[in-house]
PDB file of C-alpha atoms and ligand atoms in Angstrom:
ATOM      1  CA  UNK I  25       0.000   0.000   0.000  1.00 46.00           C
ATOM      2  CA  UNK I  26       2.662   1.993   1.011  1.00 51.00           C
ATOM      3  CA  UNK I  27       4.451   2.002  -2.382  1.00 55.00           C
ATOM      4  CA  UNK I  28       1.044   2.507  -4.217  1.00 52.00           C
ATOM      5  CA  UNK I  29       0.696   5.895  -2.460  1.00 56.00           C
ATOM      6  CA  UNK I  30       4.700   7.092  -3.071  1.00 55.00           C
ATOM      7  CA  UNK I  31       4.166   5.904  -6.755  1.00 53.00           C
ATOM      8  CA  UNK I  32       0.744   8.137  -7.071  1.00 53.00           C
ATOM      9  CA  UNK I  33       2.385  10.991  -5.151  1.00 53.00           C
ATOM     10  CA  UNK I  34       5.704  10.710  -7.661  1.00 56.00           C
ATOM     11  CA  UNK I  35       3.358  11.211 -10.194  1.00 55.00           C
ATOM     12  CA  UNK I  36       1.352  13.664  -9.026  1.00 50.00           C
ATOM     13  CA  UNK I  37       4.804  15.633  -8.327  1.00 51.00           C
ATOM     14  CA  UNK I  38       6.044  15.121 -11.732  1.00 51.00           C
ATOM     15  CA  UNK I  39       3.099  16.453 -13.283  1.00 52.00           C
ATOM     16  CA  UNK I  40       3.115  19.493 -11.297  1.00 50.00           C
ATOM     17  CA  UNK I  41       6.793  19.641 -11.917  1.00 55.00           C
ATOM     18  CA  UNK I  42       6.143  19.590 -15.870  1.00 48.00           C
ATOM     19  CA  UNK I  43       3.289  22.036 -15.436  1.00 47.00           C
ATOM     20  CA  UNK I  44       5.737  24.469 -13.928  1.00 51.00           C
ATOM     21  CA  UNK I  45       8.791  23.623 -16.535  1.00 50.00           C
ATOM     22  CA  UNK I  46       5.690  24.718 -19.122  1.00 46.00           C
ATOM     23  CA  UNK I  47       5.174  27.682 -18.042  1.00 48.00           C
ATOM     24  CA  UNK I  48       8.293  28.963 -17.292  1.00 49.00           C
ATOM     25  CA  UNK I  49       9.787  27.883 -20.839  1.00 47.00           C
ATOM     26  CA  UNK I  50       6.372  30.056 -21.837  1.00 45.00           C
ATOM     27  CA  UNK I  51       6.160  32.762 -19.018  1.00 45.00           C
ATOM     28  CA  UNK I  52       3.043  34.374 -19.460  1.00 42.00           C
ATOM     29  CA  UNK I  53       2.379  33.060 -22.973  1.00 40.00           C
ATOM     30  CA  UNK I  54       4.888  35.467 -24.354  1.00 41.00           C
ATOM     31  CA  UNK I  55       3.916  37.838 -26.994  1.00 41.00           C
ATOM     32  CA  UNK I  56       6.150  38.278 -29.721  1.00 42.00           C
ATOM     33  CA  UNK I  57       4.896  41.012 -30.990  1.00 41.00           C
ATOM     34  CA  UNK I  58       5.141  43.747 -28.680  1.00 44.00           C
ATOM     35  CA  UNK I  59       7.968  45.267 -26.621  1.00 45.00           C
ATOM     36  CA  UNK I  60       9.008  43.979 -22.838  1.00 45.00           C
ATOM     37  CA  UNK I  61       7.820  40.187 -23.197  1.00 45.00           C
ATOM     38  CA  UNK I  62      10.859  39.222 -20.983  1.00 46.00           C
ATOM     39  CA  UNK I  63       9.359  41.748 -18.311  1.00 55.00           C
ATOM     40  CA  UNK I  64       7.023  39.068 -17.438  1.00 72.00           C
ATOM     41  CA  UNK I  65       9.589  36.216 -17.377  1.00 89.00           C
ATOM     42  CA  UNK I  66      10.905  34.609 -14.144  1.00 97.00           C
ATOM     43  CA  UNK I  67      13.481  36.796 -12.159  1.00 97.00           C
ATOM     44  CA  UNK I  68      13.864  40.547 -10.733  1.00 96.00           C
ATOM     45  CA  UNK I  69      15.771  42.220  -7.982  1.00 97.00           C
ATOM     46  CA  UNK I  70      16.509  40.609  -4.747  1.00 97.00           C
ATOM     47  CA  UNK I  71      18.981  40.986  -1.572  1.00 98.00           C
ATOM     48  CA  UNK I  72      20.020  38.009  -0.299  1.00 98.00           C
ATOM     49  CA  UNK I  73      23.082  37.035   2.085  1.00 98.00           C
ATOM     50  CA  UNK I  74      25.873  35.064   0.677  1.00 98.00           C
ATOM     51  CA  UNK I  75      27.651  32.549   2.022  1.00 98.00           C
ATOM     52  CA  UNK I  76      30.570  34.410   3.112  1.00 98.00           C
ATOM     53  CA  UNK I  77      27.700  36.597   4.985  1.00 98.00           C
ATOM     54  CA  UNK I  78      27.947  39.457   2.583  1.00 98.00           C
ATOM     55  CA  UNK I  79      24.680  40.957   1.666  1.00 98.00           C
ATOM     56  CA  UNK I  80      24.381  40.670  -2.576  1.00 98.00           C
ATOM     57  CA  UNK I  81      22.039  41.678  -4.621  1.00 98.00           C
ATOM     58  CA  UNK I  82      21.002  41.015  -8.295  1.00 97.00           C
ATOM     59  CA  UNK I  83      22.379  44.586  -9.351  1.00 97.00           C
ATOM     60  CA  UNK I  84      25.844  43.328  -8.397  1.00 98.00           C
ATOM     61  CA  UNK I  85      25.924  40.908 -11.133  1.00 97.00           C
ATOM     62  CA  UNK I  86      24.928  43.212 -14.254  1.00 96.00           C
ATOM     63  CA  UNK I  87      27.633  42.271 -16.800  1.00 97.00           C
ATOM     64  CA  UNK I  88      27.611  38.798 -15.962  1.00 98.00           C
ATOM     65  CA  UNK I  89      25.244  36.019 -17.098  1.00 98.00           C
ATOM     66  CA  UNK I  90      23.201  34.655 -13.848  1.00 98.00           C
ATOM     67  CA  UNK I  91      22.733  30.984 -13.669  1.00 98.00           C
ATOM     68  CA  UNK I  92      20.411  30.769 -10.622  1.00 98.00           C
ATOM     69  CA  UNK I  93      19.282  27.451  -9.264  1.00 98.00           C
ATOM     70  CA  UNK I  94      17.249  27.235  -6.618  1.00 98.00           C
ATOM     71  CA  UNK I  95      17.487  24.060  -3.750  1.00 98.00           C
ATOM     72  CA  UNK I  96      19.038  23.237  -0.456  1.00 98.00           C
ATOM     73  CA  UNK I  97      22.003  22.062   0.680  1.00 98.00           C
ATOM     74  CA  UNK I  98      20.643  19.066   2.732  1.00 96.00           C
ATOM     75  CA  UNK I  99      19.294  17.744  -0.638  1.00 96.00           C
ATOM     76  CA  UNK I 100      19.930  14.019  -1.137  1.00 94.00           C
ATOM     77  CA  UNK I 101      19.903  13.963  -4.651  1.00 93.00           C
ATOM     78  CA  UNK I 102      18.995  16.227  -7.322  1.00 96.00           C
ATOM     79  CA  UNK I 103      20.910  19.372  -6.327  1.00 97.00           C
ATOM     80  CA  UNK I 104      24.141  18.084  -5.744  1.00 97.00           C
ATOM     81  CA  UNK I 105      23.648  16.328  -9.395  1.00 97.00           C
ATOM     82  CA  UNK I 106      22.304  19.213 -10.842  1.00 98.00           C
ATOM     83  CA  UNK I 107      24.834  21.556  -8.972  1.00 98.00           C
ATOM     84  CA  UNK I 108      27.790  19.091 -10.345  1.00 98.00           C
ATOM     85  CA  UNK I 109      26.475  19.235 -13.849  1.00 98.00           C
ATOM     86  CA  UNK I 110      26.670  23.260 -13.789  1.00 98.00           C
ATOM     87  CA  UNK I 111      30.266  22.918 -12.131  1.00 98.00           C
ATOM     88  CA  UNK I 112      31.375  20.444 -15.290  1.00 98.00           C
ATOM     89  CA  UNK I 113      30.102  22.775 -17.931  1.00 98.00           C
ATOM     90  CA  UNK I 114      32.196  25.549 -16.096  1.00 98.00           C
ATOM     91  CA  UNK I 115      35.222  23.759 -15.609  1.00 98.00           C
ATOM     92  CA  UNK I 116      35.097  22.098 -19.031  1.00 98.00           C
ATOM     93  CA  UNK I 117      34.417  24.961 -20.794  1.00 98.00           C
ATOM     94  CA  UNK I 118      37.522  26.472 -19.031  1.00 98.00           C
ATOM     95  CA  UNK I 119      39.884  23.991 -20.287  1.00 98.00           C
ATOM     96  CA  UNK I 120      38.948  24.226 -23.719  1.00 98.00           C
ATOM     97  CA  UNK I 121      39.950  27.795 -22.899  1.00 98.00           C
ATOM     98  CA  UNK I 122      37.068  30.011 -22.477  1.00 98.00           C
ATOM     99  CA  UNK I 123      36.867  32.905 -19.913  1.00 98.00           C
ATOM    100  CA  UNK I 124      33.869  31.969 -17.389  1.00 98.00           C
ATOM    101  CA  UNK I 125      34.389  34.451 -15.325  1.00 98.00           C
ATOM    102  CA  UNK I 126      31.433  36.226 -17.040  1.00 98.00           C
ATOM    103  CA  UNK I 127      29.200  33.446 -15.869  1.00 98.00           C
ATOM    104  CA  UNK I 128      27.715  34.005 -12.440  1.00 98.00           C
ATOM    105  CA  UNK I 129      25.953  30.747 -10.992  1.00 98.00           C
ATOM    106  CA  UNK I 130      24.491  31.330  -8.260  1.00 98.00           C
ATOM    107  CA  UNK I 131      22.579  29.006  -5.774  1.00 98.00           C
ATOM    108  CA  UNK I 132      19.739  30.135  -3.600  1.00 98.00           C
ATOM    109  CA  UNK I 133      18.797  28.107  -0.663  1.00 98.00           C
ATOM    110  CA  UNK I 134      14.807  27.522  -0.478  1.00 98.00           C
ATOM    111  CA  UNK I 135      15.507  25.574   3.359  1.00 98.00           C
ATOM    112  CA  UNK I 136      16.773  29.161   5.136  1.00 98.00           C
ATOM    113  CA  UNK I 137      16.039  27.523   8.338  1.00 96.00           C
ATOM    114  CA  UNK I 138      18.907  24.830   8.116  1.00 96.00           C
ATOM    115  CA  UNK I 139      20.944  26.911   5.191  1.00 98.00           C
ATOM    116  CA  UNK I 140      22.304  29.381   7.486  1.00 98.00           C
ATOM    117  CA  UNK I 141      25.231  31.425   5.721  1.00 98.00           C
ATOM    118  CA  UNK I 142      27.500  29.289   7.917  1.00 98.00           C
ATOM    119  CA  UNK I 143      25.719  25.976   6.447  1.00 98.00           C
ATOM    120  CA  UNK I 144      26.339  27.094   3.391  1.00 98.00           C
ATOM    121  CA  UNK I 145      29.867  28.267   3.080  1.00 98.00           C
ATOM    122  CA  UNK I 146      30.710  24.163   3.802  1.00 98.00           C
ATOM    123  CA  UNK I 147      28.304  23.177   1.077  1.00 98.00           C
ATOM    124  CA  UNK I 148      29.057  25.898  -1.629  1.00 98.00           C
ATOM    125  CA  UNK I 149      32.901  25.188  -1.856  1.00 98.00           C
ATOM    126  CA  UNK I 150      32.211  21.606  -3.264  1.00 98.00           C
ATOM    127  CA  UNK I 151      31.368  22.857  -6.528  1.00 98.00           C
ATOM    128  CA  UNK I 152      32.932  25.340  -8.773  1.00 98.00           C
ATOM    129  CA  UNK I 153      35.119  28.253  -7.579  1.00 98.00           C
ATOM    130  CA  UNK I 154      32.695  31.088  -8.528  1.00 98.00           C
ATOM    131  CA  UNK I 155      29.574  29.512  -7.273  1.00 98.00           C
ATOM    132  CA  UNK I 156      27.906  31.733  -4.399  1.00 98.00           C
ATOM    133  CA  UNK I 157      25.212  30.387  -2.049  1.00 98.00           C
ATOM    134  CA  UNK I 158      22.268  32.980  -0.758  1.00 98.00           C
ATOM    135  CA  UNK I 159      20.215  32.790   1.850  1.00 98.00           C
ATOM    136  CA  UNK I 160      18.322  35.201   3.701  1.00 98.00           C
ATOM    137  CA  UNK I 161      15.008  35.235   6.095  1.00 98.00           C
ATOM    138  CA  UNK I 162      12.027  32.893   5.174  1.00 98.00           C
ATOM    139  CA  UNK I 163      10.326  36.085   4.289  1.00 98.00           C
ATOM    140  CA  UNK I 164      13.145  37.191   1.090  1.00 98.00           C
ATOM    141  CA  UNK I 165      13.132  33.153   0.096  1.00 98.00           C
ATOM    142  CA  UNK I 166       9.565  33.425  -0.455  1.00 98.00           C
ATOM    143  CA  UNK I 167       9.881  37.111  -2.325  1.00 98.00           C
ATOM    144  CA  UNK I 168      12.713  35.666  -4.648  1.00 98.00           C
ATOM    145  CA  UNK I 169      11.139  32.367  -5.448  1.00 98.00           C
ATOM    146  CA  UNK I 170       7.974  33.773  -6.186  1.00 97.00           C
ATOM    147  CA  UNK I 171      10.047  36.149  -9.050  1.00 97.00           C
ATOM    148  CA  UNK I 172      11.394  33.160 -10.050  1.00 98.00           C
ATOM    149  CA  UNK I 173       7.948  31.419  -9.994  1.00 97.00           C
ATOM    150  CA  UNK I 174       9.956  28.708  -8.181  1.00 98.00           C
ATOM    151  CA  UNK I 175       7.675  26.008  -6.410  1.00 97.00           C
ATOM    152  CA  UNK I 176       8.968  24.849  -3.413  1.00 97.00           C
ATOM    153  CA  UNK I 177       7.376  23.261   0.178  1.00 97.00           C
ATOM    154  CA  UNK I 178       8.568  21.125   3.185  1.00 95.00           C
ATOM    155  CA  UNK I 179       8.069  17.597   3.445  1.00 93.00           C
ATOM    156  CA  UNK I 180       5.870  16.154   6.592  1.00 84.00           C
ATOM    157  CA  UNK I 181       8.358  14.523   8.814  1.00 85.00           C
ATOM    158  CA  UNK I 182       8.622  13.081  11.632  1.00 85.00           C
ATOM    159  CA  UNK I 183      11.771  13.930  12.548  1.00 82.00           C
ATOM    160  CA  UNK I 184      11.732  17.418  12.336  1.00 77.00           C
ATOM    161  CA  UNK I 185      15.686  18.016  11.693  1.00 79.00           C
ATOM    162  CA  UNK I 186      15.641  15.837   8.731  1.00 87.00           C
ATOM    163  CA  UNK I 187      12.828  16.699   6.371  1.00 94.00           C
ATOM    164  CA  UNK I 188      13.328  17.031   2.889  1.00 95.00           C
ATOM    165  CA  UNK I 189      11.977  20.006   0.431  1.00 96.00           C
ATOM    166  CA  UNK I 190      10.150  19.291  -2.803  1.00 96.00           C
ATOM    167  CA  UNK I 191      11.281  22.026  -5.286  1.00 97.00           C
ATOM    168  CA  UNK I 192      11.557  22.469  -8.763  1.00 97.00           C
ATOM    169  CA  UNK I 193      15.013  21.991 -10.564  1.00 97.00           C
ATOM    170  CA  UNK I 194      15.833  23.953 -12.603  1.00 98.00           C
ATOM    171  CA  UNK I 195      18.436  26.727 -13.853  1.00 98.00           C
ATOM    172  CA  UNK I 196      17.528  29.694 -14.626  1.00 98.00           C
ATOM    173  CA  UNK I 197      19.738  31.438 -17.237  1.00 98.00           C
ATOM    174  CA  UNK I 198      19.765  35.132 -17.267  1.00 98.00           C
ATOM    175  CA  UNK I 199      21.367  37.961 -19.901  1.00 97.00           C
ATOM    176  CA  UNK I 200      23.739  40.561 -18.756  1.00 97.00           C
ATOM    177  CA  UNK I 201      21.071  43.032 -17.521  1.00 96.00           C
ATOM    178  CA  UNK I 202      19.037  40.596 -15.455  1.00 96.00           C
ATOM    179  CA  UNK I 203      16.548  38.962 -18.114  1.00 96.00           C
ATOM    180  CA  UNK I 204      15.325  35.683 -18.066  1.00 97.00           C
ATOM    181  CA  UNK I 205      16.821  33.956 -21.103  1.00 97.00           C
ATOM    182  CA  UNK I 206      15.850  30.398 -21.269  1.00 97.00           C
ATOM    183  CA  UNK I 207      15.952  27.413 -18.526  1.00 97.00           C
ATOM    184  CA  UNK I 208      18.371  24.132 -18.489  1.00 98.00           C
ATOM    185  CA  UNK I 209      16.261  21.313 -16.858  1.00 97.00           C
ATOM    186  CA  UNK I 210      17.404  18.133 -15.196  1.00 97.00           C
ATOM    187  CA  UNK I 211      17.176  16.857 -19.123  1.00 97.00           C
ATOM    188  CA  UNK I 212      19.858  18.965 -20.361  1.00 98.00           C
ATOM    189  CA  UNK I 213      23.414  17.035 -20.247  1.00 98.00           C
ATOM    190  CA  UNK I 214      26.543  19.378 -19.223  1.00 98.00           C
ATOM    191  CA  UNK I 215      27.613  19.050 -22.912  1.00 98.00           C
ATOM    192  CA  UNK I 216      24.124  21.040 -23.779  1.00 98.00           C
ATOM    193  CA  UNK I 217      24.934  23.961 -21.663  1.00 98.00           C
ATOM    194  CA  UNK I 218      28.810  23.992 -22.863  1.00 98.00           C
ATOM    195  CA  UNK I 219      27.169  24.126 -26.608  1.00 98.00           C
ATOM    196  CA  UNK I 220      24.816  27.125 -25.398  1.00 98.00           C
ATOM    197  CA  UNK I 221      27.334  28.784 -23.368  1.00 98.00           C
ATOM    198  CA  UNK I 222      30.191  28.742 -25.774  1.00 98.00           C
ATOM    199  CA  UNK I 223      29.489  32.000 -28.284  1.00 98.00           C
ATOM    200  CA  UNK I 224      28.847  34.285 -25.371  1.00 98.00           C
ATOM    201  CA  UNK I 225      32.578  33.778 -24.284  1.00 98.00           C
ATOM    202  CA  UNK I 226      35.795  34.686 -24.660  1.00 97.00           C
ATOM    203  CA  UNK I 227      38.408  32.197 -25.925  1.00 96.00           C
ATOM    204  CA  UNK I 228      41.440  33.240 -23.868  1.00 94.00           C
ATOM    205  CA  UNK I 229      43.987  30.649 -24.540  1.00 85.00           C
TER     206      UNK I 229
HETATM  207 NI1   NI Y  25      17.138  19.378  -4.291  1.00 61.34          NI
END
C-alpha cells in the first residue's frame, strides 16, 4: 500500500513539476509582438546574504550572465547532481579555454532555516570556484522564489531536523542586464549547456 501511495504521489509531483517547466519555458504566454515580453519572465531584484555573509544583490551581477538554481544544501539527490552538472560545464568549458568568469551561478537556498550562511559556506565550496550560495530570512526566500515562480514546500516529517523540500530543478539562465533567457532542466546534459554557453565567451587561450 505503502508504495502505491509514493508511486501516485511521484506522479502527481512530476506532473506538477512539468506544469511548472511549461510555463516557465512560456512565461506568461509570451507575446512576440510587442515590446518587454521578458518583463514578465521569471526573475527581478533581490537581496540576499551570501555565504561568506555578505549581503548581494542582483544589481551586483549586471555584466555577468546569472545561472540561478534554486534548492538546499541538505538535498539528497537532485541538487548536488544538478549543482555538479553546472560545475562540469564551467570547468570544461575552461579547459577548452574560455573565460567563465562572465558566468555568475548562483545558488539560492529555499531551506533558510537549516541553510544558514554558515551551512552554506561548507556546502558551496564543493562545486565550482565562482559559485555563491544565498540565503536570507524565510520572508526574502519566499519574495525571490515567487520572481522566479519557483515552487517549493517542506516535506511532513517526523523527525523534524531531517525533512526534505520538494522544489523544482531547474536553472535559470539570465542575460547581462538581469533577463530571463531560457531554462536548463534536469534533461539537459553538461555538454548542452557547454554548446549554449560557448558564443557568449571569450576564448582566452
Ligand atoms: Ni534538491
Amino acid at each position: 500500500m505503502k508504495s502505491i501511495r509514493l508511486i501516485t504521489w511521484g506522479a502527481v509531483f512530476i506532473a506538477l513539476a512539468f506544469l511548472g517547466i511549461r510555463m516557465l519555458t512560456n512565461p506568461a504566454g509570451l507575446d512576440h509582438g510587442t515590446e518587454a515580453p521578458i518583463a514578465s519572465g521569471p526573475g527581478g531584484p533581490f537581496t540576499l546574504t551570501s555565504h561568506l555573509g555578505e549581503k548581494v544583490s542582483d544589481t551586483d551581477f549586471e555584466g555577468k550572465y546569472m545561472m540561478v538554481y534554486f534548492g538546499y544544501s541538505y538535498c539528497p539527490d537532485v541538487c548536488p547532481l544538478e549543482l555538479q552538472k553546472l560545475t562540469t560545464s564551467l570547468l570544461e568549458l575552461e579547459k577548452e579555454g574560455y573565460d567563465t568568469s562572465i558566468i555568475q551561478p548562483v545558488f539560492i537556498s529555499v531551506d533558510p532555516e537549516r541553510d544558514t550562511p554558515e551551512a552554506l559556506s561548507e556546502y558551496v565550496p564543493l562545486f565550482h570556484p565562482s559559485l555563491i550560495g544565498l540565503t536570507g530570512t524565510t520572508e526574502e526566500i519566499e519574495a525571490v522564489a515567487k520572481q522566479y515562480k519557483v515552487y517549493y514546500a517542506k516535506r511532513e516529517s517526523d523527525d523534524i531536523d531531517s525533512y526534505l523540500m520538494d522544489h523544482l530543478s531547474v536553472i535559470f539562465f539570465m542575460d547581462t542586464s538581469g533577463n530571463y533567457q531560457r531554462l536548463f532542466t534536469t534533461r539537459d546534459k553538461p555538454d548542452n549547456i557547454v554548446d549554449a554557453l560557448k558564443p557568449l565567451l571569450k576564448r582566452v587561450s
